[in-house]
Coordinates of C-alpha atoms in Angstrom, one line a residue:
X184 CA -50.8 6.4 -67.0
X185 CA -48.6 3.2 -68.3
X186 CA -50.6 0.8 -66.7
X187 CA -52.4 -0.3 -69.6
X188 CA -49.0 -0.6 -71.5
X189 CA -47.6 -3.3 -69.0
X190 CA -50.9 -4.6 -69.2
X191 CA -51.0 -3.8 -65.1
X192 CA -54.2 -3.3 -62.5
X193 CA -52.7 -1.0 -60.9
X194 CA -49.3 0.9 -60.1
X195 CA -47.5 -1.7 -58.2
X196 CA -44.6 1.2 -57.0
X197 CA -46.5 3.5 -54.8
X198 CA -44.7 4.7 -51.8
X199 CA -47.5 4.2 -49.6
X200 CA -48.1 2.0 -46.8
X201 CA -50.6 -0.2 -48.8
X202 CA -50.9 -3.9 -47.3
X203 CA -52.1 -5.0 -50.2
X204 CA -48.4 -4.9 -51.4
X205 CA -46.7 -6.0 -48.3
X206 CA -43.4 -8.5 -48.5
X207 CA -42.3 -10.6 -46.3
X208 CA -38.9 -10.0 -46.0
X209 CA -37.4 -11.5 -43.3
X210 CA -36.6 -8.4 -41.1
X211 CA -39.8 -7.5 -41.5
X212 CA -41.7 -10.3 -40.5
X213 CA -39.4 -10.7 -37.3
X214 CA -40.1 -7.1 -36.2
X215 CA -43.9 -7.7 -36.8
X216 CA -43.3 -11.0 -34.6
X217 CA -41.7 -8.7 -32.1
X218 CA -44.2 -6.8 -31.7
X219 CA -46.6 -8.5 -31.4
X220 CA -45.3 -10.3 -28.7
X221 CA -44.7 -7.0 -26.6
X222 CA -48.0 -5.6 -27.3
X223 CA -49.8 -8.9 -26.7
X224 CA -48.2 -9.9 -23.5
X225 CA -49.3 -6.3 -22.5
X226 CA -44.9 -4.6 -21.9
X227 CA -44.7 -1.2 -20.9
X228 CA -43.2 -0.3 -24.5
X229 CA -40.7 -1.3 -27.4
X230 CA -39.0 0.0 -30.1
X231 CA -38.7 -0.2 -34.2
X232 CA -35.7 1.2 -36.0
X233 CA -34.4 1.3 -39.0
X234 CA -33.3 3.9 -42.0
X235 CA -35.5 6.2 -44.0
X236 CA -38.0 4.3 -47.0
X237 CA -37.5 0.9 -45.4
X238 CA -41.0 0.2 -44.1
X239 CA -41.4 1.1 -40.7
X240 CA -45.0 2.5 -41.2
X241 CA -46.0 -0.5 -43.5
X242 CA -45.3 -2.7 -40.3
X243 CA -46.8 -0.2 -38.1
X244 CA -50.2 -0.3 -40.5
X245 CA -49.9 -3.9 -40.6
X246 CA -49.6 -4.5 -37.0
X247 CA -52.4 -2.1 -35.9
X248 CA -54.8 -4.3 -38.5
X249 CA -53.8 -7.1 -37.3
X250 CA -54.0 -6.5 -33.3
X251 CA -57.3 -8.4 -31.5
X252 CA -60.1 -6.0 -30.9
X253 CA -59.1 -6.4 -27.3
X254 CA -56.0 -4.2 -28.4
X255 CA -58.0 -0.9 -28.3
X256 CA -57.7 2.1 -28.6
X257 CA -54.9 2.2 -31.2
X258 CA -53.4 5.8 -31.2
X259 CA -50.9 6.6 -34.2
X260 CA -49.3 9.4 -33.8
X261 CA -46.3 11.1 -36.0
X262 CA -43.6 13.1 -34.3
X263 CA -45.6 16.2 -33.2
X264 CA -43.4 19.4 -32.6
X265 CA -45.0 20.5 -29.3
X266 CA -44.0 20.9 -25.8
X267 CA -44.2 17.9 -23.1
X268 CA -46.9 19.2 -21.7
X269 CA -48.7 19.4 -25.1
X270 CA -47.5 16.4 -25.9
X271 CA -49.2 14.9 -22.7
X272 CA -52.9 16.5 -23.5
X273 CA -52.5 15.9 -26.7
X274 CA -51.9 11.9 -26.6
X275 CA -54.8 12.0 -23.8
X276 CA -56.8 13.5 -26.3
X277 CA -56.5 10.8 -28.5
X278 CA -57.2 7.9 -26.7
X279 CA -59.7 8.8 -24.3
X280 CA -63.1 10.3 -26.0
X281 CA -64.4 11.5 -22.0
X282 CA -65.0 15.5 -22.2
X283 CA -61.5 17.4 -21.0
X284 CA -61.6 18.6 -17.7
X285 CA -62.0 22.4 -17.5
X286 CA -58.6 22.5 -15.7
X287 CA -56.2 22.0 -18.8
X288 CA -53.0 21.2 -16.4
X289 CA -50.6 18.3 -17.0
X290 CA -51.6 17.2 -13.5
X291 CA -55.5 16.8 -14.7
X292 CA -54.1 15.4 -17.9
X293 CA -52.3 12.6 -15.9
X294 CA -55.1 12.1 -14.0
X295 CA -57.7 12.1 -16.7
X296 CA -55.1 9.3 -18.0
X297 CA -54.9 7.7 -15.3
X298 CA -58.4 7.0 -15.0
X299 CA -59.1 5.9 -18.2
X300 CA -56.5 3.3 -17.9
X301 CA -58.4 1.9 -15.0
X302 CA -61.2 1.9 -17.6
X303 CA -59.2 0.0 -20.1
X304 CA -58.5 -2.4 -17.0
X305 CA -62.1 -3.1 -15.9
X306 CA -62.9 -3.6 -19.7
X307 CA -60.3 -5.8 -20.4
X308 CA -58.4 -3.5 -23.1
X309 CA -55.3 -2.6 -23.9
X310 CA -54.6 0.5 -25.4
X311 CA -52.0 1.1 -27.9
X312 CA -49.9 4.2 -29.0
X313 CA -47.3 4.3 -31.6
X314 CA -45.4 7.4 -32.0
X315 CA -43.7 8.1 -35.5
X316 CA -40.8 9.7 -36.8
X317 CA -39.6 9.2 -32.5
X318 CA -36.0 9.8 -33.2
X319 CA -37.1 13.5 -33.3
X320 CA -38.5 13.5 -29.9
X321 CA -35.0 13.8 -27.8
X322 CA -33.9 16.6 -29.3
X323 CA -37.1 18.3 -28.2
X324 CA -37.1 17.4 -24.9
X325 CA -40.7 14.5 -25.3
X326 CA -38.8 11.7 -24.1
X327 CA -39.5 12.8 -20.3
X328 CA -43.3 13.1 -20.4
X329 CA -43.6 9.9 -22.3
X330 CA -41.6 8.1 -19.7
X331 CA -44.4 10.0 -17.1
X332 CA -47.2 8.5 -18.5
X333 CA -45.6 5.3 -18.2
X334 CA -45.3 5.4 -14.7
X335 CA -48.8 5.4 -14.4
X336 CA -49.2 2.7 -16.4
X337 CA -49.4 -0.1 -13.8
X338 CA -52.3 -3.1 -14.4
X339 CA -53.2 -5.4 -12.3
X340 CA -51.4 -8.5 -13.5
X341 CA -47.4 -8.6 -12.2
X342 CA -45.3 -7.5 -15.1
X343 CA -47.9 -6.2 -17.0
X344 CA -48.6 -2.8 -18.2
X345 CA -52.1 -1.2 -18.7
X346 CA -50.9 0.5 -22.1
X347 CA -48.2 -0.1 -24.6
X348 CA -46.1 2.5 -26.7
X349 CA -44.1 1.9 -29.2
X350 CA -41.8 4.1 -31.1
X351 CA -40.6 3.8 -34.1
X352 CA -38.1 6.1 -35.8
X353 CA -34.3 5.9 -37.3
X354 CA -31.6 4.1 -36.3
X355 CA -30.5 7.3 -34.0
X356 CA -33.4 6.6 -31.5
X357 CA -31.7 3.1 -30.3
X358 CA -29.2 5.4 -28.8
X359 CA -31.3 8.1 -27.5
X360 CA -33.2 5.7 -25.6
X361 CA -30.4 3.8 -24.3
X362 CA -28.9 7.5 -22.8
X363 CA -32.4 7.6 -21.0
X364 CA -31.8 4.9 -19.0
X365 CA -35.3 5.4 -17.1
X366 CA -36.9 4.6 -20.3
X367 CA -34.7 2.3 -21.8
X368 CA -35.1 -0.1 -18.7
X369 CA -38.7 -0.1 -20.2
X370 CA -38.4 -1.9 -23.5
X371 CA -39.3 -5.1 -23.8
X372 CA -38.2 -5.6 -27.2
X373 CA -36.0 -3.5 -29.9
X374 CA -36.3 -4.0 -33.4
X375 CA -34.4 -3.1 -36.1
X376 CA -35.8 -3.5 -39.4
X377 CA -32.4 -3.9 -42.1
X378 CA -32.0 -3.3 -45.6
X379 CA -33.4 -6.3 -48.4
X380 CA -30.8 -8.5 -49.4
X381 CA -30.3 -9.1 -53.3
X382 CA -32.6 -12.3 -53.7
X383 CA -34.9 -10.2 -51.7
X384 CA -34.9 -7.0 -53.6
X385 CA -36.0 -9.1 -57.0
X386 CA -38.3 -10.9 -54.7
X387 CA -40.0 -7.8 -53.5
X388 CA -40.1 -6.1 -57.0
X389 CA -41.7 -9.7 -58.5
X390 CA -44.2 -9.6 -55.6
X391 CA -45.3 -6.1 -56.1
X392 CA -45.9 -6.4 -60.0
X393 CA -48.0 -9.7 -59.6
X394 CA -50.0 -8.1 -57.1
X395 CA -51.0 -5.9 -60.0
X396 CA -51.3 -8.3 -62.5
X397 CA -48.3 -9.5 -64.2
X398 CA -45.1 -11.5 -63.9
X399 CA -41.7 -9.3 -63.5
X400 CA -40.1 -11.6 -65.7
X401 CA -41.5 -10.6 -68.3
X402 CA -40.9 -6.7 -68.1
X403 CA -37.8 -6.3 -66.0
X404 CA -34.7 -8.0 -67.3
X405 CA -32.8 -10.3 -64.7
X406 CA -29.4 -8.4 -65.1
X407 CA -31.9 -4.8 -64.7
X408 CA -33.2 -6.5 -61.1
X409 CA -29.6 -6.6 -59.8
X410 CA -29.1 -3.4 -61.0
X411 CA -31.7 -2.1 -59.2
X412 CA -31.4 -3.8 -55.9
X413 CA -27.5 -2.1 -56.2
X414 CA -28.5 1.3 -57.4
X415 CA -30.8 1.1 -53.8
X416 CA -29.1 -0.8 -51.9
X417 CA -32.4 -2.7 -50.9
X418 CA -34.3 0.2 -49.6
X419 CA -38.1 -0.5 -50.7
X420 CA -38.9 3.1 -50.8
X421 CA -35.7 3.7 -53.8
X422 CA -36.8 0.1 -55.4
X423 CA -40.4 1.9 -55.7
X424 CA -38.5 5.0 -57.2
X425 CA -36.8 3.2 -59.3
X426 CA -39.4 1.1 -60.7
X427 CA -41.9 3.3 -61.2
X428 CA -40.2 5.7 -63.0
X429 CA -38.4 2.7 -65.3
X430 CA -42.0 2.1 -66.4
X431 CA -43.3 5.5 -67.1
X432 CA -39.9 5.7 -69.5
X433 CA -40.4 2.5 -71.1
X434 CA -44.1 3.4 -71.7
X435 CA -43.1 6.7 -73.1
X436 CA -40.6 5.3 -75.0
X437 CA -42.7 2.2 -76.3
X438 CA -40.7 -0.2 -75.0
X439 CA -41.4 -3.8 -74.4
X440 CA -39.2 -4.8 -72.0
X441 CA -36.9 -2.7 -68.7
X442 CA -33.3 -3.4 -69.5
X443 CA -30.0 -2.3 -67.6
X444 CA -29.5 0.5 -70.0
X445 CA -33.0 1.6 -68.3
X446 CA -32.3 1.3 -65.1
X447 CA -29.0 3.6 -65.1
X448 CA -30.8 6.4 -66.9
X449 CA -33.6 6.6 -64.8
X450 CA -31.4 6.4 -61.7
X451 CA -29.3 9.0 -63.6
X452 CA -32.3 11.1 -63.7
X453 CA -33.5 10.7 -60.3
X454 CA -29.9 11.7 -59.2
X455 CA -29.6 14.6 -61.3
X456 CA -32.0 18.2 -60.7
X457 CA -34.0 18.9 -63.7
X458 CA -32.9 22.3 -64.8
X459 CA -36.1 24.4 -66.5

């Protein structure tokens, strides 16, 4: 709607995981570096944290594009509210495309895991499986059969493991893992992904708007980029909120330029439930 105002391709704020837009931040690029060394030196599993809107399914879509076709299947699932034993069928399901057994117990589940692991093996794959939104899983009792199908997760190589899971959730899953010491012993890596510092937050806003086709220096004032990066204290997901919405009010307002003044109204608004 305002893009031809800004003179913009595109919306450069979506809140979607759109690689396109991807910023190196430094937290970010040292979790994608993490894990890719678990996944690529085949560990068992390994773990990305970190607070609502700050990117963890943007590094999750970026790392499953970038994995070797060796790295296959790649499973991504988001916290499913099911029993373990659902859980189980369900994630063999997903990886393995071989017709269910007719016997639908966890036991043929296993072993209809098990044996397409040994598949993988012979065909020199890896499979993958990352599990969103895994902070949720403790509370509902899915920490157990994930650290089940582990156990059978055993290649052929010392120290290697025929499948890797990763999961990736808020900062509360570090210490629900580390509780479950049988799992935690697992992990081969934890990341945490933190919060953009200021020189990053103006960074990540100038990145997004050139993707789409025009310097941020020329539409956001410098004092209105520190604002923002304050006002979210460098949460990408709340700089998006921010952003966008600045635009759609300078747009409807005809404005040439995002100022300061801007930036507090909209958060204003953002903070504030419209009344109808």
């Amino acid at each position: 709607m305002y893009q031809t105002h800004w003179n913009l391709s595109q919306r450069p704020f979506e809140n979607r995981a759109d690689a396109t837009f991807y910023y190196p931040a430094e937290t970010h690029q040292a979790a994608l570096l993490k894990l890719h060394y678990a996944i690529e030196n085949r560990r068992a599993a390994a773990i990305l944290c970190g607070s609502g809107g700050i990117g963890k399914s943007l590094v999750i879509d970026l790392i499953r594009h970038q994995l070797a076709d060796e790295f296959r299947p790649i499973c991504h699932i988001v916290f499913p509210a099911m029993s373990g034993e659902q859980l189980i069928r369900y994630v063999v399901d997903q990886v393995d495309a071989a017709a269910p057994d007719c016997q639908r117990e966890t036991s043929a589940d296993l072993a209809r895991f098990e044996r397409f692991l040994r598949a993988s093996i012979d065909a020199d794959r890896h499979p993958v499986i990352f599990v969103d939104e895994a902070h949720l899983l403790e509370q509902h009792d899915l920490l157990e059969p994930l650290r089940l199908m582990l156990n059978i997760a055993a290649a052929d190589s010392p120290g290697e493991s025929a499948w890797t899971l990763v999961l990736a959730g808020q900062p509360s899953l570090l210490s629900h893992v580390e509780r479950y010491h049988a799992l935690d012993e697992r992990l081969s890596v934890k990341c945490m992904l933190n919060r953009l510092l200021p020189d990053e937050s103006s960074a990540y806003i100038q990145h997004r708007m050139r993707c789409a086709g025009v310097e941020a220096d020329s539409i956001f004032e410098s004092a209105a980029l520190d604002r923002i990066h304050m006002l979210s204290q460098g949460i990408p997901r709340r700089i998006n909120r921010l952003c966008d919405l600045a635009l759609m009010v300078g747009y409807a307002e005809d404005r040439n330029s995002i100022s300061v003044e801007m930036i507090d109204s909209v958060h204003s608004d953002l903070a504030t439930p419209t009344i109808v």
